[in-house]
Short mmCIF file of C-alpha atoms in Angstrom, two decimals:
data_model
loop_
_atom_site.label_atom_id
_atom_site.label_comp_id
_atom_site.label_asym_id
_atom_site.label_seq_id
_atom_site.Cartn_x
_atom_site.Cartn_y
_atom_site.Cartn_z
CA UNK A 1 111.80 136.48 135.12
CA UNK A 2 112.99 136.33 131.60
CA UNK A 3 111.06 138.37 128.42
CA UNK A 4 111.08 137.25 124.93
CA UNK A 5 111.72 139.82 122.74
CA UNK A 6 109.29 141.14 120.15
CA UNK A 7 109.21 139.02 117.13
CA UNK A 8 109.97 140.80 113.87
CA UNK A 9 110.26 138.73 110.50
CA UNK A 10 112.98 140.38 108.11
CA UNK A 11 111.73 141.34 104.77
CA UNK A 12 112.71 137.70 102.26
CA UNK A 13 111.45 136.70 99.19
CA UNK A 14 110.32 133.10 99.66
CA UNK A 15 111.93 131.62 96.82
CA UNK A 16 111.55 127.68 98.27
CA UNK A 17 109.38 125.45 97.18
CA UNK A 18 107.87 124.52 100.89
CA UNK A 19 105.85 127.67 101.39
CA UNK A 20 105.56 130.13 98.57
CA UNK A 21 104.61 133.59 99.02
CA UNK A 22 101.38 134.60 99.94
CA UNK A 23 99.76 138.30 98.49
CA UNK A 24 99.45 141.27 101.12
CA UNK A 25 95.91 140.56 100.50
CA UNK A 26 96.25 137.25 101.66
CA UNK A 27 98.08 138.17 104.87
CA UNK A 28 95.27 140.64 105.94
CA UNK A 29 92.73 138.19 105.17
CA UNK A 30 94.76 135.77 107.85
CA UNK A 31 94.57 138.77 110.04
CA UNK A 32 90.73 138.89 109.85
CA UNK A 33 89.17 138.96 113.36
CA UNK A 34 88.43 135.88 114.62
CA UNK A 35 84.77 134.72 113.64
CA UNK A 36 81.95 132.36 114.44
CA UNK A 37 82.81 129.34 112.22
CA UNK A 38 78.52 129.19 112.12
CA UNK A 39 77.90 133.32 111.49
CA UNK A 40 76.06 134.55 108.53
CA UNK A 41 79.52 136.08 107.55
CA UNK A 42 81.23 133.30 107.43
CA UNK A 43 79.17 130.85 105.99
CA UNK A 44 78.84 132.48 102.32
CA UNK A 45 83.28 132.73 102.51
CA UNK A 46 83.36 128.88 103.20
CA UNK A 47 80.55 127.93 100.44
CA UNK A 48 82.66 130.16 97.45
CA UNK A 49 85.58 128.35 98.70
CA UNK A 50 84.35 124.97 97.97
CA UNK A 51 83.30 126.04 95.10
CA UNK A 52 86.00 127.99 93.60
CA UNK A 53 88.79 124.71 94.46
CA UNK A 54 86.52 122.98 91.82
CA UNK A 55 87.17 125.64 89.02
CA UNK A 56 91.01 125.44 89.89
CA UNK A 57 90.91 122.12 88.90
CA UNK A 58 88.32 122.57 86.06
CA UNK A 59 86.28 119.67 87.52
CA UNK A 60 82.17 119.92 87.41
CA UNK A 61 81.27 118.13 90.37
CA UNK A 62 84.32 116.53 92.54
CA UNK A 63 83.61 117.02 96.04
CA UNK A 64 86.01 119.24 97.92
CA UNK A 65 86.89 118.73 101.57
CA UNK A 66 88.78 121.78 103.37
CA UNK A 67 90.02 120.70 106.79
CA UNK A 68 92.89 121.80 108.95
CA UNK A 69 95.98 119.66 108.41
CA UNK A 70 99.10 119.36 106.23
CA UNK A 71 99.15 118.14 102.77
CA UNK A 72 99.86 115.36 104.10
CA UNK A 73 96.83 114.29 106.12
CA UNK A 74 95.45 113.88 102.50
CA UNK A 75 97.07 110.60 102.63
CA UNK A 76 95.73 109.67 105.06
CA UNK A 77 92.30 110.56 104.47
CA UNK A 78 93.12 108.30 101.25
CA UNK A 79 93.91 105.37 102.68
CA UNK A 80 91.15 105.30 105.31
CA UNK A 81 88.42 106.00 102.31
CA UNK A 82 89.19 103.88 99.61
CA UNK A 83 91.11 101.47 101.04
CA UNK A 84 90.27 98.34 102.76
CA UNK A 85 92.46 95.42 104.01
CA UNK A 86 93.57 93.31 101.55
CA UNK A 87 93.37 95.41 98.89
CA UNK A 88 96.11 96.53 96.45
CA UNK A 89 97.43 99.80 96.16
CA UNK A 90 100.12 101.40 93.17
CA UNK A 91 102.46 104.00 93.52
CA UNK A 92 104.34 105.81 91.22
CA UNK A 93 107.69 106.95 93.01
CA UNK A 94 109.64 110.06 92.17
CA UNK A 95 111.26 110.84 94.25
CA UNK A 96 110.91 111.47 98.83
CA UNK A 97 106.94 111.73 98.86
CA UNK A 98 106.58 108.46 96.51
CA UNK A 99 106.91 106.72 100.43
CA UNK A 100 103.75 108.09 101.70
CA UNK A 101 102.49 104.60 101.19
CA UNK A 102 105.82 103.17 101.25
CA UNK A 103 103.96 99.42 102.25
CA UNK A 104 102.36 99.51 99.22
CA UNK A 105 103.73 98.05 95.79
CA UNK A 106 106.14 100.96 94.47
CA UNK A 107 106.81 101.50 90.91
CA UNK A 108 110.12 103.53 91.16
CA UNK A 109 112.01 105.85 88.85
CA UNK A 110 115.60 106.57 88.47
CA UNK A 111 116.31 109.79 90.41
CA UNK A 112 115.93 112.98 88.48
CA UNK A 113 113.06 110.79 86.09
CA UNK A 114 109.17 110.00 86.40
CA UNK A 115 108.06 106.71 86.05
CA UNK A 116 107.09 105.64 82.44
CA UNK A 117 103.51 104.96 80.87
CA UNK A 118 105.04 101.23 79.85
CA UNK A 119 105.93 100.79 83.53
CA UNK A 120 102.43 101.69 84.87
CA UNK A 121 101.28 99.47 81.91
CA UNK A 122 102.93 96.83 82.76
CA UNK A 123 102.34 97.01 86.49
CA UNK A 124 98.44 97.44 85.74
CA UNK A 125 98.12 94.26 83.58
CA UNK A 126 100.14 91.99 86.18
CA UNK A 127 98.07 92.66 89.17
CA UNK A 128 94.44 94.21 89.87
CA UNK A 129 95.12 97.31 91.95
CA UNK A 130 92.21 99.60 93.76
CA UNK A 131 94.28 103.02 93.71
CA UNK A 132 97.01 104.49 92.10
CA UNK A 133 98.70 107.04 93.48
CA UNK A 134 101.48 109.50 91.84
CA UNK A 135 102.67 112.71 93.24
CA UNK A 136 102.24 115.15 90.01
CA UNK A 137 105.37 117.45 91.10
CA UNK A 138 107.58 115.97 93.68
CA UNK A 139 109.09 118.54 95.68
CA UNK A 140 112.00 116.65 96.50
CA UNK A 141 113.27 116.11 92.97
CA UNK A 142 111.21 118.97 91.10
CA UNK A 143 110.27 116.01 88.76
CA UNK A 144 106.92 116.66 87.03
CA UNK A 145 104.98 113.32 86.50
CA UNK A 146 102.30 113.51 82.87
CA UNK A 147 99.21 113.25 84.81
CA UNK A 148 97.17 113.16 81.65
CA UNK A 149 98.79 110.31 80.27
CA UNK A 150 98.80 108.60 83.67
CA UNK A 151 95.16 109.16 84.01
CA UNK A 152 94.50 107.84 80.02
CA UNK A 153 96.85 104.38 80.58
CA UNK A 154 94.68 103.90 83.58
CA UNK A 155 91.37 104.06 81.91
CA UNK A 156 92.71 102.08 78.84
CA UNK A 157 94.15 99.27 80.97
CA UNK A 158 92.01 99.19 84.41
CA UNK A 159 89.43 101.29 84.50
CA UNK A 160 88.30 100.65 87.63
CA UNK A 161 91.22 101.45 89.28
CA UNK A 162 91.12 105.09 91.17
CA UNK A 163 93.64 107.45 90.24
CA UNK A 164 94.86 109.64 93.33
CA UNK A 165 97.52 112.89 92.37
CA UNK A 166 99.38 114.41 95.17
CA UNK A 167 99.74 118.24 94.19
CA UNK A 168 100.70 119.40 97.19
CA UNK A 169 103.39 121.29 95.15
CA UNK A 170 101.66 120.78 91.94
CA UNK A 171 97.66 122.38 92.48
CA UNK A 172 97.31 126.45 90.92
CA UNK A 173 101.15 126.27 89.39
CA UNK A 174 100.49 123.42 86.68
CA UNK A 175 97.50 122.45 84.87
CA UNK A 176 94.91 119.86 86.55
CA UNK A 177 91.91 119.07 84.99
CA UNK A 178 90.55 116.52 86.62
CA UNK A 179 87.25 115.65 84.93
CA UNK A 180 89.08 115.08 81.55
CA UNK A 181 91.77 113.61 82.41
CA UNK A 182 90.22 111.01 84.93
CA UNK A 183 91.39 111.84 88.20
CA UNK A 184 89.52 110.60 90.90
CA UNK A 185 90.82 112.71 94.06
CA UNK A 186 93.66 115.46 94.05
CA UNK A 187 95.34 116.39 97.32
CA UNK A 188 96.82 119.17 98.07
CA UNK A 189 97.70 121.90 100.63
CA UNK A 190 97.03 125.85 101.16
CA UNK A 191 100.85 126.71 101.10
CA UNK A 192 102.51 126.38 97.56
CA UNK A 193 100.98 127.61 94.76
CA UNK A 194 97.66 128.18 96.43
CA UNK A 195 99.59 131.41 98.08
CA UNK A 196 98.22 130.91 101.39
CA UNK A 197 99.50 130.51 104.64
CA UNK A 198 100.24 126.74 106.11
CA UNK A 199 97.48 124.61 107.42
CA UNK A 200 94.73 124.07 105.15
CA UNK A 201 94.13 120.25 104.01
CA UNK A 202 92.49 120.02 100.74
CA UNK A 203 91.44 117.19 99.07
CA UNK A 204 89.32 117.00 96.17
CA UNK A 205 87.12 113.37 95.66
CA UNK A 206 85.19 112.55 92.39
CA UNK A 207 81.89 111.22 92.30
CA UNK A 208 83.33 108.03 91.71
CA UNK A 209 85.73 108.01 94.35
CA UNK A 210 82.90 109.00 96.71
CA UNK A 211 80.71 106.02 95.59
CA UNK A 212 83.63 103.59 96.17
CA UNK A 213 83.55 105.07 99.65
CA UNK A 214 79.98 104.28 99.98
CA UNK A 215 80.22 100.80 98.80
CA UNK A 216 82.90 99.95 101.52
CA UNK A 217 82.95 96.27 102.86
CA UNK A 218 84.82 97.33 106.13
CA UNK A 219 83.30 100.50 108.19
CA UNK A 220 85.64 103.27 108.84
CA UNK A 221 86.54 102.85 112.36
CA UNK A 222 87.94 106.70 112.41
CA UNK A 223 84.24 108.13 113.42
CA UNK A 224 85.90 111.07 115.39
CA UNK A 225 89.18 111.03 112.86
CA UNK A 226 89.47 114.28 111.05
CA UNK A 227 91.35 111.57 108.89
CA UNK A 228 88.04 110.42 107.84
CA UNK A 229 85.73 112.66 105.79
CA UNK A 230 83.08 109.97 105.35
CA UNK A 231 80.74 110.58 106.37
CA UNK A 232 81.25 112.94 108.71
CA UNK A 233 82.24 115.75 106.56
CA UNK A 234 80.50 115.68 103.81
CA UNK A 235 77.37 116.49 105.01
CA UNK A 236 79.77 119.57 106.52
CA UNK A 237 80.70 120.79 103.20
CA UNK A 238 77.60 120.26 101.44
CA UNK A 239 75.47 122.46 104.03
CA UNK A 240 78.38 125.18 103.89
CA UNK A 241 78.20 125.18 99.92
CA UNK A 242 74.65 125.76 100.19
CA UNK A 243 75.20 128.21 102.31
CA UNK A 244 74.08 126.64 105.74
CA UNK A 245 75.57 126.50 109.00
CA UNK A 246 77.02 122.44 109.99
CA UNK A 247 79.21 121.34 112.55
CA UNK A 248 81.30 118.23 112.93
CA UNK A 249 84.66 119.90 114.12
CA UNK A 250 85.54 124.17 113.75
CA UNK A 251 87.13 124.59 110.44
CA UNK A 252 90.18 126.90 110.09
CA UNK A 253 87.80 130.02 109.95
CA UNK A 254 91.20 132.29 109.56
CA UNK A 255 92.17 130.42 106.97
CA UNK A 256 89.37 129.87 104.93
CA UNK A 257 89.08 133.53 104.80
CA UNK A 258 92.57 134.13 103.86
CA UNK A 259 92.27 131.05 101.31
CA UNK A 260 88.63 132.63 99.96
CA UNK A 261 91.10 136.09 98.87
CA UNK A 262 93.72 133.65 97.31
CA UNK A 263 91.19 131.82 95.46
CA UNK A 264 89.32 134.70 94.59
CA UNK A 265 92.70 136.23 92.76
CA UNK A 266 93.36 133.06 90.81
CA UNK A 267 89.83 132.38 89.41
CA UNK A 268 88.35 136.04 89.40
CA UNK A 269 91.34 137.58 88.62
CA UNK A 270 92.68 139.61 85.82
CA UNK A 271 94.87 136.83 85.11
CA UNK A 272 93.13 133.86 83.08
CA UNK A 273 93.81 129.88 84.91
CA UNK A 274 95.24 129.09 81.50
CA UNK A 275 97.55 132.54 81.53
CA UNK A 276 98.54 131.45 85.20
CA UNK A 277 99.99 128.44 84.02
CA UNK A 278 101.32 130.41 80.88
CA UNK A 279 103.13 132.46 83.35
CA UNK A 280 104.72 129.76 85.31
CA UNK A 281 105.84 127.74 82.07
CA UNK A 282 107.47 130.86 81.11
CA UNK A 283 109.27 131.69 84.50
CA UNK A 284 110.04 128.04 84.78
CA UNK A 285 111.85 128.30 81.48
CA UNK A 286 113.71 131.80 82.46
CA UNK A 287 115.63 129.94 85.71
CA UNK A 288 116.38 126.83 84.09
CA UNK A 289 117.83 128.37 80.95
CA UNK A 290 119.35 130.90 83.73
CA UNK A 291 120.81 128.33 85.69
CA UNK A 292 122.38 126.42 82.71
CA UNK A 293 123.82 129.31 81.61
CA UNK A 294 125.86 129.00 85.13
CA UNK A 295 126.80 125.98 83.93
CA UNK A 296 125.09 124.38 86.70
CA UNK A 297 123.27 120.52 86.59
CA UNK A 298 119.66 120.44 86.78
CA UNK A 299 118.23 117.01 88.93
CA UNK A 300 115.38 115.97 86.14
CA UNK A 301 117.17 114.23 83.68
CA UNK A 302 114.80 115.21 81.06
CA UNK A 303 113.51 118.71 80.59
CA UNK A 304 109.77 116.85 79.85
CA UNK A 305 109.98 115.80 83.48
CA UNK A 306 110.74 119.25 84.89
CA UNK A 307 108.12 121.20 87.35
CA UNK A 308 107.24 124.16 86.18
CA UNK A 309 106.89 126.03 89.69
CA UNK A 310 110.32 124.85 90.63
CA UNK A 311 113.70 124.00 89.71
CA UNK A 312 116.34 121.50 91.54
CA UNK A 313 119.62 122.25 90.61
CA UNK A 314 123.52 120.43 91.72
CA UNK A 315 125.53 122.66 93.87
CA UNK A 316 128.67 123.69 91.22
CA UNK A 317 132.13 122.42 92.46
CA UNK A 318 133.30 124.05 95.66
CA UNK A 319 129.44 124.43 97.04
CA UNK A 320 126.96 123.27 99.25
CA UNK A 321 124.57 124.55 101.34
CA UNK A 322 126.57 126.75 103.98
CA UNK A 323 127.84 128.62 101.14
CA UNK A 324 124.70 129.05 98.82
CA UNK A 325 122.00 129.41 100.67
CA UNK A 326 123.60 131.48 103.35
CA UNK A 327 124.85 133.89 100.89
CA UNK A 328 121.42 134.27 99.45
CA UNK A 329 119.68 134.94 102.53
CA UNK A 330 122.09 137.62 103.46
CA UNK A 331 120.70 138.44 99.78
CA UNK A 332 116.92 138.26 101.08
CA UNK A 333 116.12 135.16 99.12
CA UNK A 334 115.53 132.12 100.75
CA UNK A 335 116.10 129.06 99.47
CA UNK A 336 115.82 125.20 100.46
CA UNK A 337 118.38 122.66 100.36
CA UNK A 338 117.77 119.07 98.94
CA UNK A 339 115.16 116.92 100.77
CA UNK A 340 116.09 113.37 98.79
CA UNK A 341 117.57 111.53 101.45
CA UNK A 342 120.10 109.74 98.71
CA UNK A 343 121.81 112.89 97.37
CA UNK A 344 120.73 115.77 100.05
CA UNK A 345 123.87 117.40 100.83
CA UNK A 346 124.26 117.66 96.83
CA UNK A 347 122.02 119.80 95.65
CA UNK A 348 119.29 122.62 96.02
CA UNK A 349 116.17 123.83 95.72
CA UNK A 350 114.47 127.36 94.11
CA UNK A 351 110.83 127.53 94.35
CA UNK A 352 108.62 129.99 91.64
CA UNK A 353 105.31 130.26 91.95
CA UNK A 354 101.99 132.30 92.47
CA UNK A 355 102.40 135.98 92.88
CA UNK A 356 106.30 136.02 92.16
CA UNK A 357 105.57 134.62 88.47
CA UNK A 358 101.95 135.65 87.71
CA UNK A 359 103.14 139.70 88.75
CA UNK A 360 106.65 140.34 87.06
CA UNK A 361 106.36 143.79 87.90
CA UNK A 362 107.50 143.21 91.12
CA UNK A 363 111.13 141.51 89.86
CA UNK A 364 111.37 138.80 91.83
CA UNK A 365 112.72 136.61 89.27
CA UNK A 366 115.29 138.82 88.42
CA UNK A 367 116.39 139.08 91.84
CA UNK A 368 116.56 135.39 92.16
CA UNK A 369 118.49 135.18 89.41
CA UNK A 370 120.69 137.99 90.02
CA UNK A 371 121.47 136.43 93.61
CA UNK A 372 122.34 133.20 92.37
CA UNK A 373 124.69 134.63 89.51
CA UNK A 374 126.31 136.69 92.79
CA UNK A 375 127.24 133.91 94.78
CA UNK A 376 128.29 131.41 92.00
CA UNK A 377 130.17 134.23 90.43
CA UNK A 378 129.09 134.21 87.42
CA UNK A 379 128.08 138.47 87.38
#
């Protein structure tokens, strides 16, 4: 009869974009004994949830929906919204996660670049399109897309066409406001700059999305979908928010509670939403201008188009991944390698964001840095 042994996680500083880390605070809320998804506890933590995603992405009245899934069920609840057969859907493609809808018409950049506002212009005027979708940080390229401007061509040139931003890697690390710059539903995901463990689906509708929902042709045939938050889960959300009990399917109740202390830090915190993404322009800054210094080639191939909670940078001569990222995890930081299927085995990845930017009392830049000047030699 064979035993596993005990699991024990060594002591690393997540320093990949994929999962960032999440506060001690975070980690006991995850920890938090297991509770009725319908208890008088629970309720109020779910409500200030909903309403605290809106104030992260300084919108007034968009419609969050928190549902267990990846980032990536987003899409999917996306498609089976507020699109119908036959209609025409636009995406702007940086880089790996541009092929979420990779049936759709694709408006692609050069590697390393983000589509232009004359492209999108151009696309808009030769063909009527019902969404357009960008991803606002890819994580595959650590290209950052202008989501203002996108959202402003779009109103100027079809304004009835629904703008839909992926920020899976982008949501609490760069700025999103939503109401004023016309974005009609953000997705995202609990793991990256959120700080909270993997799991959490979250996407965020406007009004107007959810009254192109309404108006559908074609009903959703997803009834039982989690896929499909119409109109199942709204009513879900809105009795939560006002702080009733509803049931369609048990929500994540571990963590929403562990997402509720995340939350809580970022827009009750001692650190302003505006000084959060102060902080993460600054450290974004530091490891670039560090990493140059090495004399090592960045992936954007314009520092406009370069996320601000990560940076993608060319293994130097002589490297790759056995002998960079290895070395740093012996160091205790782990990296990721590179995800774009067309130049993988060239370069890598360093994620920074949430708690290792917003606290730099705890050094986890410099040890980034430090570990990276280690291996390349450049001490």
């Amino acid at each position: 009869m064979s035993s596993q042994q005990e699991f024990k996680q060594r002591d690393r500083l997540p320093a990949r974009p994929a999962i960032a880390h999440a506060p001690t605070q975070v980690l006991f809320a995850n920890a938090h004994p297991s509770m009725s998804h319908v208890s008088a506890d629970f309720i109020p933590v779910f409500g200030e949830c909903i309403r605290m995603t809106r104030e992260v992405l300084f919108s007034k009245d968009a419609q969050p929906f928190l549902i267990a899934g990846s980032g990536t069920l987003g899409w999917d609840q996306v498609s089976a919204n507020l699109v119908e057969p036959g209609e025409n859907v636009l995406v702007l493609h940086s880089g790996y996660f541009g092929d979420s809808f990779a049936e759709c018409r694709p408006v692609k950049a050069p590697i390393g670049a983000a589509v232009t506002q004359e492209e999108i212009e151009k696309a808009l005027k030769a063909k009527k399109y019902k969404v357009l979708t960008f991803t606002h940080v890819d994580t595959s390229t650590g290209v950052l897309s202008d989501a203002k401007a996108i959202g402003e061509t779009v109103k100027r040139v079809s304004p009835d066409t629904l703008v839909v931003l992926d920020g899976v890697c982008a949501v609490a690390s760069e700025e999103i406001r939503m109401d004023d710059w016309g974005i009609d539903v953000v997705l995202t995901a609990s793991q990256k700059g959120l700080g909270t463990p993997p799991g959490l689906s979250i996407l965020v509708a406007s009004q107007k999305a959810i009254k192109v929902t309404d108006a559908r042709c074609t009903r959703l045939t997803t009834i039982a979908d989690p896929a499909s938050p119409r109109p199942r889960w709204l009513p879900v959300m809105n009795a939560y928010e006002k702080g009733s009990p509803a049931y369609f399917a048990t929500p994540p109740v571990n963590l929403i509670y562990a997402f509720h202390a995340s939350l809580s830090t970022i827009t009750r915190g001692s650190v302003s939403l505006e000084e959060r993404f102060a902080a993460h322009r600054k450290a974004s800054a530091r490891m670039k201008e560090a990493v140059t210094a090495m004399g090592l080639k960045q992936l954007p191939l314009d520092p406009a188009f370069a996320a601000n909670g990560m940076t993608a940078v060319y293994y130097p001569e002589g490297f790759g991944a056995a002998n960079t990222l290895a070395p740093l995890a012996q160091k205790g930081i782990v990296a990721a390698g590179g995800l774009h299927k067309d130049i993988k085995d060239t370069y890598f990845r360093i994620g920074h964001m949430g708690i290792t930017v917003v606290d730099p009392s705890r050094g986890d830049m410099d040890h980034v840095i430090d570990s990276l000047k280690a291996v390349f030699g450049k001490q």
